[in-house]
Tab-separated table of C-alpha atoms and ligand atoms in Angstrom:
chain	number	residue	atom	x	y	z
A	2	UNK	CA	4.640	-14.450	27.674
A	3	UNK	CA	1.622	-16.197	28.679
A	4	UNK	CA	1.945	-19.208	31.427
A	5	UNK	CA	-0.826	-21.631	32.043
A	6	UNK	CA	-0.363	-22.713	35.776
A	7	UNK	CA	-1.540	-26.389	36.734
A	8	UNK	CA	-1.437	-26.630	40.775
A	9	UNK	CA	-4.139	-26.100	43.352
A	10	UNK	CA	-1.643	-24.697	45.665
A	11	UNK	CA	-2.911	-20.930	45.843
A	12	UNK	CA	0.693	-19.719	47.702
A	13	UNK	CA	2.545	-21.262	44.661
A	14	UNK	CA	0.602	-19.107	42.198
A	15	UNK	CA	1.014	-16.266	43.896
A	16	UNK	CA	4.769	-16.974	44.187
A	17	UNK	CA	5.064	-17.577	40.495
A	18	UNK	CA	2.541	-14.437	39.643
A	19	UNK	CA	5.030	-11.914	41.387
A	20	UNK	CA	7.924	-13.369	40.001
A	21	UNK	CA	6.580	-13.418	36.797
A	22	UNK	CA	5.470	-9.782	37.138
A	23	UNK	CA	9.266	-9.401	37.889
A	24	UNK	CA	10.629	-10.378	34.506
A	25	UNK	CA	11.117	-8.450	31.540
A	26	UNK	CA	9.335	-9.117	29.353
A	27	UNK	CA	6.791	-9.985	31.983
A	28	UNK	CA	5.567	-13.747	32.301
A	29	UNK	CA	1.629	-13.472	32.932
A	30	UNK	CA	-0.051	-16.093	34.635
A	31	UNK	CA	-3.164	-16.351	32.409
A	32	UNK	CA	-5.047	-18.614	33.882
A	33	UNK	CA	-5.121	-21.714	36.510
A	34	UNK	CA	-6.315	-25.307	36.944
A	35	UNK	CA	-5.812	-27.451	39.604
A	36	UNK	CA	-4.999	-30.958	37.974
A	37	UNK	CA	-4.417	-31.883	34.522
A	38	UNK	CA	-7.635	-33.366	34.213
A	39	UNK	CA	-9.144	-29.688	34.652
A	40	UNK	CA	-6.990	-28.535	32.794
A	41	UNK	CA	-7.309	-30.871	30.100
A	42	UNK	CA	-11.520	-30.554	30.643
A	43	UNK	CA	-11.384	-26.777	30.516
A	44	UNK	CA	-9.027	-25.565	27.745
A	45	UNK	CA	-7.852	-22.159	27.602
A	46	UNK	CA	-9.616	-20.582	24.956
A	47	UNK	CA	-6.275	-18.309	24.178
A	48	UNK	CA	-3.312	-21.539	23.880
A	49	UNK	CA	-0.721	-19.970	26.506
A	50	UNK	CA	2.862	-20.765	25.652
A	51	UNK	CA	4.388	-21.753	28.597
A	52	UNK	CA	2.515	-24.492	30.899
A	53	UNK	CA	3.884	-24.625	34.442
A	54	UNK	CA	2.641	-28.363	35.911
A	55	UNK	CA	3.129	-28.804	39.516
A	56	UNK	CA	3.748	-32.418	39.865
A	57	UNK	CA	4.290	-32.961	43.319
A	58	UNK	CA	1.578	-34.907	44.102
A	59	UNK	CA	1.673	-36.536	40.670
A	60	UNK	CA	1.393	-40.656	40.308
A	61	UNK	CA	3.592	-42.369	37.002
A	62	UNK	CA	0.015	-42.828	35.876
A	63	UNK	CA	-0.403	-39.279	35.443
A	64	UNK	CA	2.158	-39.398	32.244
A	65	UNK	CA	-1.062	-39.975	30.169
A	66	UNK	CA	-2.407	-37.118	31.573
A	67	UNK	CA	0.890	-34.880	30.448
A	68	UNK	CA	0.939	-36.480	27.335
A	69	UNK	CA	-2.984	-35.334	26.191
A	70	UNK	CA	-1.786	-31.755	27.658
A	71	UNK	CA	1.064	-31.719	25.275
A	72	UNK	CA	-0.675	-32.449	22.377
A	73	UNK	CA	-3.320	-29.750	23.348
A	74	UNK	CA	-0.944	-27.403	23.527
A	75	UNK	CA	1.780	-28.389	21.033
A	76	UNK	CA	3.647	-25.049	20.427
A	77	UNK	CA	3.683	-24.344	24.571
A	78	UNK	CA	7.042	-25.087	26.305
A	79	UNK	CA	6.344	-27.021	29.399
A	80	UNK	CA	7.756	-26.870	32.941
A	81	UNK	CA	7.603	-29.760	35.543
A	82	UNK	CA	7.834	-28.468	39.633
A	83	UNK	CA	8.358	-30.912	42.081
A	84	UNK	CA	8.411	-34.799	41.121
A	85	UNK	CA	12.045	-35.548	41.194
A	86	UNK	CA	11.266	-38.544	43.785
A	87	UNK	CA	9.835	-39.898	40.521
A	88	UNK	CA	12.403	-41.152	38.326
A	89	UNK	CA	9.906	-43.086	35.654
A	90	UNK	CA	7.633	-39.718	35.779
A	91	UNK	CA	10.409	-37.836	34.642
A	92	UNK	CA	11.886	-39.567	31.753
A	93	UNK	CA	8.365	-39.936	30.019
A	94	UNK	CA	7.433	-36.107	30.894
A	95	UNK	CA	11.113	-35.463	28.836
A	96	UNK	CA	9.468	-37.818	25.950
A	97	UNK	CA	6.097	-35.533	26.587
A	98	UNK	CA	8.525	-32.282	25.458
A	99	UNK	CA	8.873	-31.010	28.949
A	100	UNK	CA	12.429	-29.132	29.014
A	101	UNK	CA	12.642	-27.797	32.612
A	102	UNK	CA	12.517	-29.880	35.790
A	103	UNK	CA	12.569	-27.418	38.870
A	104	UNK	CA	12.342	-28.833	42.834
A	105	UNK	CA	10.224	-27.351	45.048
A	106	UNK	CA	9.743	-25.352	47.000
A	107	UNK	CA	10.996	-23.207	44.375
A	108	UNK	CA	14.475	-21.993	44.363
A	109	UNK	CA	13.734	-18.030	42.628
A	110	UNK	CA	17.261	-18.010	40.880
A	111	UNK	CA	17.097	-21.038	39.040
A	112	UNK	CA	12.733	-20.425	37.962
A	113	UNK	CA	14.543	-17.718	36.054
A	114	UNK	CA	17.472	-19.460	34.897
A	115	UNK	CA	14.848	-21.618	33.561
A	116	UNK	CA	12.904	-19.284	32.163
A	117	UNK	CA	15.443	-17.572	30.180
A	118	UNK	CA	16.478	-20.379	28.425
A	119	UNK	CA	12.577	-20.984	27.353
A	120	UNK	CA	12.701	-17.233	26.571
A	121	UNK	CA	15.709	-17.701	24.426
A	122	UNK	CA	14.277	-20.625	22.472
A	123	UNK	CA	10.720	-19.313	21.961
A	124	UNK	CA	12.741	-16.188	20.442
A	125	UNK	CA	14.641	-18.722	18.058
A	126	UNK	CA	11.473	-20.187	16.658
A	127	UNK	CA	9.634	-16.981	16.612
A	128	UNK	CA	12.143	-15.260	14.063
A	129	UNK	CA	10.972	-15.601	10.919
A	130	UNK	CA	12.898	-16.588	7.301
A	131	UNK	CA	11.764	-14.269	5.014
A	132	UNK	CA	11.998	-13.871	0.868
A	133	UNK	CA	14.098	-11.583	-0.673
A	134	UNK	CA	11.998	-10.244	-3.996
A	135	UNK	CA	13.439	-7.854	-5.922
A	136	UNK	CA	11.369	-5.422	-9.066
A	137	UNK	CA	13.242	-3.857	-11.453
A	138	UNK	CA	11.971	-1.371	-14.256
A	139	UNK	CA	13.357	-2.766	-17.676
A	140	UNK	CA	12.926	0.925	-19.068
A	141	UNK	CA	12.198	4.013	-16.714
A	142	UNK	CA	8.201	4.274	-16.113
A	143	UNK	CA	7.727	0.505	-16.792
A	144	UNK	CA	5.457	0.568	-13.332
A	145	UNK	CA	8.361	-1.060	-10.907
A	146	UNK	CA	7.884	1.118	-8.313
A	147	UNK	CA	4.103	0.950	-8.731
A	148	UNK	CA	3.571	-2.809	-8.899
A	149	UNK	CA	6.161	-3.512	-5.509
A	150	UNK	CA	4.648	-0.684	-3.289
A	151	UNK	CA	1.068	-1.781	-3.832
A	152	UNK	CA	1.814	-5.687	-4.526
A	153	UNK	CA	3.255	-5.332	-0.317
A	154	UNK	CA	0.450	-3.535	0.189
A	155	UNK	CA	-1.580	-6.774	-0.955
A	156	UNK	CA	0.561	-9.223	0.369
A	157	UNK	CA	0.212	-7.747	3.923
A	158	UNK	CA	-3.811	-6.736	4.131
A	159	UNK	CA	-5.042	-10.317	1.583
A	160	UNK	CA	-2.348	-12.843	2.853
A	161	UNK	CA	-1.791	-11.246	6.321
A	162	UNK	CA	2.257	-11.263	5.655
A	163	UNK	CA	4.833	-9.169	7.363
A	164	UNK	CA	6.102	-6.809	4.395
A	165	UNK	CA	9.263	-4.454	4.425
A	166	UNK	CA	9.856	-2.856	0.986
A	167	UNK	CA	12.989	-1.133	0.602
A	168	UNK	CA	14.071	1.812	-1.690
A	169	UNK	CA	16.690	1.326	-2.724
A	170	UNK	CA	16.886	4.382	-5.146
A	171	UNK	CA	19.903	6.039	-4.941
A	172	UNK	CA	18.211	9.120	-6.187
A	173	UNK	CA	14.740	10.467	-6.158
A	174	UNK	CA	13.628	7.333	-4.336
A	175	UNK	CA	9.539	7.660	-4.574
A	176	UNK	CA	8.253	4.620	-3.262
A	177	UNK	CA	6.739	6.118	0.046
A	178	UNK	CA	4.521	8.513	-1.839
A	179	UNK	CA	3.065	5.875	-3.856
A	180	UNK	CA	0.945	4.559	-1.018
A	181	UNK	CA	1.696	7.014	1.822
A	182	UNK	CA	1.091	10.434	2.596
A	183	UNK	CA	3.727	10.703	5.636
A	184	UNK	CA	7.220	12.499	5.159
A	185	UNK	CA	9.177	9.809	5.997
A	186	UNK	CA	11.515	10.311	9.509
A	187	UNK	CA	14.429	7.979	8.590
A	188	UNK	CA	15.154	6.876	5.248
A	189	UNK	CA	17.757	3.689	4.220
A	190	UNK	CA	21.274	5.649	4.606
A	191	UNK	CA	19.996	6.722	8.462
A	192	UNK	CA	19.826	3.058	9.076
A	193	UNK	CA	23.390	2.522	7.526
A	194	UNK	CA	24.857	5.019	9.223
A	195	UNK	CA	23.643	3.593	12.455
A	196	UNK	CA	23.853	0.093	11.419
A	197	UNK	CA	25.931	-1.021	14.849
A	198	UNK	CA	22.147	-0.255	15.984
A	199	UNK	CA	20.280	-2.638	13.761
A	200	UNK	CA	17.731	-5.042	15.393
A	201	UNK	CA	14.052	-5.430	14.302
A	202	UNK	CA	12.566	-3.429	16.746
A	203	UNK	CA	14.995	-0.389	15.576
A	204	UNK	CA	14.361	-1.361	11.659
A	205	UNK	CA	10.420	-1.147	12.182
A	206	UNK	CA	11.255	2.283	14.005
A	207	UNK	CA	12.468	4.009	10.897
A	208	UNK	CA	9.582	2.625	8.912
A	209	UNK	CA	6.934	4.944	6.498
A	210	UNK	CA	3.837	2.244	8.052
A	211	UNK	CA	1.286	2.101	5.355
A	212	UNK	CA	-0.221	-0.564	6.910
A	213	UNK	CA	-0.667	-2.629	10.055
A	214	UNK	CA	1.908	-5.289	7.985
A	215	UNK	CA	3.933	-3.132	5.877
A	216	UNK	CA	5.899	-0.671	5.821
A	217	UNK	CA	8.494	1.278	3.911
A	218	UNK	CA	12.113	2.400	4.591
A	219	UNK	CA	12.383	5.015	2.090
A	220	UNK	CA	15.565	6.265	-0.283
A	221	UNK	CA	17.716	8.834	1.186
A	222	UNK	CA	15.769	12.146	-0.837
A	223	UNK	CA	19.772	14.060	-0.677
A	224	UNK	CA	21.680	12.080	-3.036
A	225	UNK	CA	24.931	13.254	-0.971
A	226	UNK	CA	23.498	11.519	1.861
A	227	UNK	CA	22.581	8.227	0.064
A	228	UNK	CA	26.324	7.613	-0.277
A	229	UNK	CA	26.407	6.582	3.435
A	230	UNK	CA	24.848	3.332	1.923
A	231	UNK	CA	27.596	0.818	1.374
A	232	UNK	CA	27.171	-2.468	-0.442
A	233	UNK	CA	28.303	-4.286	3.466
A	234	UNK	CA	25.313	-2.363	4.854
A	235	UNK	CA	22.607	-4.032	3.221
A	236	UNK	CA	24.025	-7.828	3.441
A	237	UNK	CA	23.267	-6.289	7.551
A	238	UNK	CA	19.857	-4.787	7.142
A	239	UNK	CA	18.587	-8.015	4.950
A	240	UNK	CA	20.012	-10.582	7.138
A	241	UNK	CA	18.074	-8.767	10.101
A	242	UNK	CA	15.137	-8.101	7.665
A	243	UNK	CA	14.968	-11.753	6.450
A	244	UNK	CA	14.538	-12.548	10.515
A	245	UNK	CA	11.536	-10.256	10.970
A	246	UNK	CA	9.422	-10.051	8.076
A	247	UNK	CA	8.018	-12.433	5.658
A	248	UNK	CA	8.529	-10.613	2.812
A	249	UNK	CA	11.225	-8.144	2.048
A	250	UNK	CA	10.707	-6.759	-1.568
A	251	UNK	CA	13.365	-3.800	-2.985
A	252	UNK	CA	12.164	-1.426	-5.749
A	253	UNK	CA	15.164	-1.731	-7.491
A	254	UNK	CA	15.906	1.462	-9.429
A	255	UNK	CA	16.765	1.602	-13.551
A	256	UNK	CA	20.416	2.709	-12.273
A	257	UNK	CA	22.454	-0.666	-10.748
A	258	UNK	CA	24.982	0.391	-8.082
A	259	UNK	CA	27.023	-1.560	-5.986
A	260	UNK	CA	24.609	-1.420	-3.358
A	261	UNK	CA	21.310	-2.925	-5.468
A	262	UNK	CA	24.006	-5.222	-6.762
A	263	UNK	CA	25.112	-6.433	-3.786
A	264	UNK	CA	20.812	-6.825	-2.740
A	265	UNK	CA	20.318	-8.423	-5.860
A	266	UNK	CA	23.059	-10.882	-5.021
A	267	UNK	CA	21.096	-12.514	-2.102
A	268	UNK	CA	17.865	-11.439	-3.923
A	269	UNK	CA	15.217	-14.868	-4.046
A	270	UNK	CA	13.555	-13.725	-6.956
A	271	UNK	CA	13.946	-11.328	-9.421
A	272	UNK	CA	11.053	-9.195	-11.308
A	273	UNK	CA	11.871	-7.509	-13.899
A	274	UNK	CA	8.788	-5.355	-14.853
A	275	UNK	CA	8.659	-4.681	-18.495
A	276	UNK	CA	5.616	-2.969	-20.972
A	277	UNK	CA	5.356	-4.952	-24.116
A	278	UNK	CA	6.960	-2.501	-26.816
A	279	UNK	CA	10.409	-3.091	-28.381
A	280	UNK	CA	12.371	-0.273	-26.956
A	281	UNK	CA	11.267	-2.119	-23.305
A	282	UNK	CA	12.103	-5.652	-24.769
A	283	UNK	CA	15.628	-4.546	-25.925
A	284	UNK	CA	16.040	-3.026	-22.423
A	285	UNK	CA	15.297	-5.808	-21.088
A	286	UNK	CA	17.354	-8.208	-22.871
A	287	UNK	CA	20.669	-5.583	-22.043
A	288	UNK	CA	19.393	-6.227	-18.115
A	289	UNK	CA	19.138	-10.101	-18.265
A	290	UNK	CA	22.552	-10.099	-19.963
A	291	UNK	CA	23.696	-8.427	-17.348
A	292	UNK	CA	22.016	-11.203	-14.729
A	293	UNK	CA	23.208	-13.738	-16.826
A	294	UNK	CA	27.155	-12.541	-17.005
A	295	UNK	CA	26.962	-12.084	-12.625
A	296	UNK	CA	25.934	-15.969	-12.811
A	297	UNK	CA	22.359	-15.453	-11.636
A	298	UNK	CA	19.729	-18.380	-12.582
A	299	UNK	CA	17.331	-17.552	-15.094
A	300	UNK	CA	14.880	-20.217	-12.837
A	301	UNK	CA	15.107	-16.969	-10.106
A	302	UNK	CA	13.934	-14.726	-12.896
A	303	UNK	CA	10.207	-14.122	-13.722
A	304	UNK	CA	9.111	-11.240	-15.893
A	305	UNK	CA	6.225	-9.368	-15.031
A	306	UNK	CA	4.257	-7.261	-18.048
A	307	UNK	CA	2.799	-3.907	-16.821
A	308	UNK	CA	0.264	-1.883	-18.726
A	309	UNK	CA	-0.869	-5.317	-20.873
A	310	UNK	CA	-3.393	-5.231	-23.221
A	311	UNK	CA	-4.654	-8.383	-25.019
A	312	UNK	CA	-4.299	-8.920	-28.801
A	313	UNK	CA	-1.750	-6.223	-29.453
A	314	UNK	CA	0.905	-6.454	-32.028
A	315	UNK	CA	2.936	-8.306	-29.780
A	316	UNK	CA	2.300	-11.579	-27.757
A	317	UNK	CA	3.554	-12.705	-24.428
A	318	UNK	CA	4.714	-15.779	-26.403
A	319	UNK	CA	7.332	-13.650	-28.896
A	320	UNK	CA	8.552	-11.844	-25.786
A	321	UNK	CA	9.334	-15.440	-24.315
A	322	UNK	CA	10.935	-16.701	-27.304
A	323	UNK	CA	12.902	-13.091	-27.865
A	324	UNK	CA	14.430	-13.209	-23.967
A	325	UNK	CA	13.901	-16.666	-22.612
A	326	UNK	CA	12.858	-16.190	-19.293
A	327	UNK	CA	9.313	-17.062	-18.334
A	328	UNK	CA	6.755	-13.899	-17.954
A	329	UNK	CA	4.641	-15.520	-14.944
A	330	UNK	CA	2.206	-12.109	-14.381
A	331	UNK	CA	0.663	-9.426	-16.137
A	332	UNK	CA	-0.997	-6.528	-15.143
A	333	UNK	CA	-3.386	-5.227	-16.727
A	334	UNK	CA	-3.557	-1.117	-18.160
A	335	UNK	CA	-6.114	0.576	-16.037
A	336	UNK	CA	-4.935	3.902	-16.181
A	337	UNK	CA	-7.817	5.684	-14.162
A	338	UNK	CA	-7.432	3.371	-10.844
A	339	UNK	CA	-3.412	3.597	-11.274
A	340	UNK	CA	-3.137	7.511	-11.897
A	341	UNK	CA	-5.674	8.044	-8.930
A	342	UNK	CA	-3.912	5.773	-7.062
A	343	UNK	CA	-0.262	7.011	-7.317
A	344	UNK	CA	-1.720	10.749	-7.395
A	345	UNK	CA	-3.252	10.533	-3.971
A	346	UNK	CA	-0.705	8.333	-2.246
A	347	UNK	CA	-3.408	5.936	-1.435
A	348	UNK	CA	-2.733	1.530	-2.505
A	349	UNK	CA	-4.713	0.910	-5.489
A	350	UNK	CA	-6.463	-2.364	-3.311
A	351	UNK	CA	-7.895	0.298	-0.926
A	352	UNK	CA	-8.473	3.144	-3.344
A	353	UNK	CA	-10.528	0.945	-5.919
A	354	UNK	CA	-10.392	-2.650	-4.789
A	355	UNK	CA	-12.334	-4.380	-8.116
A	356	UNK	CA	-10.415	-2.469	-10.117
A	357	UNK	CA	-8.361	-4.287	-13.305
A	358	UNK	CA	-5.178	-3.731	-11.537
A	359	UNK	CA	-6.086	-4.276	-7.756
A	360	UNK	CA	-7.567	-7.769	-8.938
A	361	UNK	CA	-4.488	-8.419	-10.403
A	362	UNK	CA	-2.121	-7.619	-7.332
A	363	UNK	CA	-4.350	-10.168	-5.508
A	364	UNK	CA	-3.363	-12.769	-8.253
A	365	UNK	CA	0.263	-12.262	-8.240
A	366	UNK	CA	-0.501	-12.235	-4.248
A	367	UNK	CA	-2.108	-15.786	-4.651
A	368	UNK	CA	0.809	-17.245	-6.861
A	369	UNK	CA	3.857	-15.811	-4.424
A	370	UNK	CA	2.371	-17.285	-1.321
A	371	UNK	CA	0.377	-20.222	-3.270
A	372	UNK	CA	-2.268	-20.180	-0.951
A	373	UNK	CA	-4.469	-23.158	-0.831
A	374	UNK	CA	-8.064	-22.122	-1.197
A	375	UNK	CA	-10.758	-24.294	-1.718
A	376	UNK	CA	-11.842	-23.768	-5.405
A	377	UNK	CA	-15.137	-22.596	-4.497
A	378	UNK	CA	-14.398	-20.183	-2.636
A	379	UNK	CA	-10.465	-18.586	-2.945
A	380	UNK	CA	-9.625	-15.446	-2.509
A	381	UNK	CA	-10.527	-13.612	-4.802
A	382	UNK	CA	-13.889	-14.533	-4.300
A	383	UNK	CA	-13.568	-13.142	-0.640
A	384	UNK	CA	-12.058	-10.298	-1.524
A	385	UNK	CA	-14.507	-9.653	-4.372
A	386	UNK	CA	-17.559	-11.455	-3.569
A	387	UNK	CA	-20.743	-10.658	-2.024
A	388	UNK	CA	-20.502	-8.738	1.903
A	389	UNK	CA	-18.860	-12.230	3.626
A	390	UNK	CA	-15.406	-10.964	2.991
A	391	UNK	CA	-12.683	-12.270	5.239
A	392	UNK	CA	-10.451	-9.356	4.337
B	421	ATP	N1	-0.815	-0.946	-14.804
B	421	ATP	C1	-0.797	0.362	-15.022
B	421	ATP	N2	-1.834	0.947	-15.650
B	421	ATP	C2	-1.809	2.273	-15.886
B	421	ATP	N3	-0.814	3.082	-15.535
B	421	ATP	C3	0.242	2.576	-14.916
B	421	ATP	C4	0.306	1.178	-14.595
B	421	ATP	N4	1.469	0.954	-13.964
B	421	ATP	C5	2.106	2.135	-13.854
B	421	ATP	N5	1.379	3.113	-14.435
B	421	ATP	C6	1.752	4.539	-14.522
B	421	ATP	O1	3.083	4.629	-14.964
B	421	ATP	C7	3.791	5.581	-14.210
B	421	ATP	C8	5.187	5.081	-13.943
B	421	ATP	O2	5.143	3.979	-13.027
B	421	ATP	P1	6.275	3.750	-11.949
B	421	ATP	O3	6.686	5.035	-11.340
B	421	ATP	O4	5.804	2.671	-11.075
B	421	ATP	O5	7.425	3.239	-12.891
B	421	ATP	P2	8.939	2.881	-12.508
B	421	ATP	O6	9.261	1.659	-13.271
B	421	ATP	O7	9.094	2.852	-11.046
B	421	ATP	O8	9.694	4.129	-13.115
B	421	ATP	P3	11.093	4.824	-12.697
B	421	ATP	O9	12.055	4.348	-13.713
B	421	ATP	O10	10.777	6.279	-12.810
B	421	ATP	O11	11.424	4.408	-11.304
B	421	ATP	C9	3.004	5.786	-12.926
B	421	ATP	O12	2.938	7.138	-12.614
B	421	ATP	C10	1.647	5.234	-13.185
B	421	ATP	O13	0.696	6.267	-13.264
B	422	MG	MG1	10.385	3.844	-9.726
């Protein structure tokens, strides 16, 4: 953590610095100003998020002064030393958001008494509450596993999300080796059978990381061993996962087992990934028969069309009317970028990113996080347009 010191008294910095230095993590003092009128004329150009204020010497009339330094810093927790003598002072630095009062000269235990409890609420608002998206193949080879390993790919390199996908294959789980070429070290039933263990730190540990933002705990590869996954284990891993990533999307294989059951359960939305031929329309009218008869709302269900090709025999509208959920995405064939793609391991985005089908991985990318880009100039025209590319 990062403090922001406001004193000019050079022994209380170096107090605070080694103390600081003491804690684990560490608490750095970044930088220093003697007033709050320094530090409110020299911002930090890196916002610190923890502002110590000495206020010994501080005057009622210097509430103003905490007041501007709060809204400079609005997602800082603030701490007050010294300026108990000052009744008024304190009340309106409580108004200002300041949460610890210590006296000085400073009394070591309670500085990190203090600090824990910022610690421990800084933690709180740091987790995160991520979606639950679930793709399922209507018929086997429908492109689930392709369109969920490379749509996290998207969603963490165009939209800067965190992204766990899960595999939750019971048997010749492949989703790894659609975007990676690393042998994965731990795969989901090493995480259930250590699930006392489960924090983020030791989820993100048994990760295939594709990319700086996502990364993939793959299916047990010994079907023996994926046994060791038991429906109780994943309510676990997703309640942790929810706190730690933005996005946690399960390639949900063809065969549903108590454990993808019990995912789909708590699932947000539900993909079904479909090509637009009858065989893969009946299939998917058995599968949201199924959803329908567990008590799931069709509002959490949005088809997505793989491989589609304008003006065939069938239209997007006839598979509406003939299964009554809403398709909200296609994607288009492109059979060179895909095969390449899946063939080398490599995300279809990074492999061939103006390709048919990495343009439209950025589109389903804009609708799930329904980003608000100015018209002229969204993301795809980033992504795609001429060398001033954010991404
Ligand atoms: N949009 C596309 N354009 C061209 N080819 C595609 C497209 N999507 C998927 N494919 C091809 O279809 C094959 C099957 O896709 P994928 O493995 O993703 O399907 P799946 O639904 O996961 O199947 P399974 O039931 O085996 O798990 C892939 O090897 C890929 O080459
Ligand atoms: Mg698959």
């Amino acid at each position: 953590m990062k403090a922001l010191l406001i004193s000019h008294d050079s022994q209380l910095y170096a107090e605070l610095a080694s103390q600081g230095a003491a804690r684990v993590p560490p608490l750095k003092m970044a930088a220093n100003r003697a007033s709050m009128r320094d530090a409110l004329d020299r911002p930090v150009a890196e916002p610190p998020e923890l502002l110590i204020i000495d206020a010994s010497d501080a005057t009622a009339g210097d509430v103003d002064l905490l007041e501007r330094l709060a809204r400079t810093y609005p997602s800082a927790s603030m701490m007050l030393l010294g300026g108990q003598q000052q009744p008024d002072l304190l009340i309106r630095a409580m108004r200002a958001g300041v949460r610890e009062v210590l006296p000085l000269p400073l009394v070591h235990r309670a500085f990190h008494e203090a600090m824990d409890r910022i610690a421990a609420t800084a933690g709180k608002a740091a987790l995160r509450d991520g979606k639950v998206l679930a793709f399922i193949a209507c018929k086997g080879g429908s492109g689930a596993t392709f369109i969920s390993t490379n749509f996290g790919y998207a969603l963490a390199t165009l939209a800067d999300k965190k992204v766990l996908l899960i595999d939750l294959h019971g048997q010749f789980g492949d989703a790894a080796l659609y975007v990676s070429d690393q042998k994965p070290q731990m795969t989901l039933s090493d995480v259930c059978s250590q699930i006392a263990r489960i924090d983020g730190p030791f989820l993100e540990s048994c990760l295939v990381h594709v990319a700086p933002g996502f990364g993939v705990l793959a299916a047990a590869d010994d079907p023996a061993q994926s046994r060791e996954a038991k429906p109780e284990h994943i309510d676990t891993i997703l309640r942790v996962a929810r706190q730690h990533y933005d996005f946690i999307l399960l390639d949900v294989g063809r065969q549903i087992d108590a454990v993808s059951l019990r995912a789909l359960d708590t699932t947000d939305t539900i993909y079904p990934v479909l090509q637009l031929a009858l065989p893969d329309i009946r299939d998917a009218r058995r599968l949201l028969d199924i959803f329908r008869s567990l008590g799931y709302s069709l509002e959490n269900i949005r088809l997505v069309v793989n491989r589609y090709e304008k003006g065939g025999k069938l239209r997007l509208q006839d598979l509406h009317s003939a299964l009554g959920a809403e398709v909200v995405h296609t994607v288009p064939n492109d059979y060179i970028a895909v095969t390449d793609s899946v063939n080398q391991g490599v995300p279809v985005l990074q492999l061939a990113r103006t390709s048919a089908a990495a343009r439209s991985l950025a589109e389903l990318v804009e609708m799930v996080t329904a980003r608000r880009v100015p018209e002229s100039k969204g993301l795809f025209d980033r992504l795609f347009g001429r060398g001033d590319s954010d991404y």
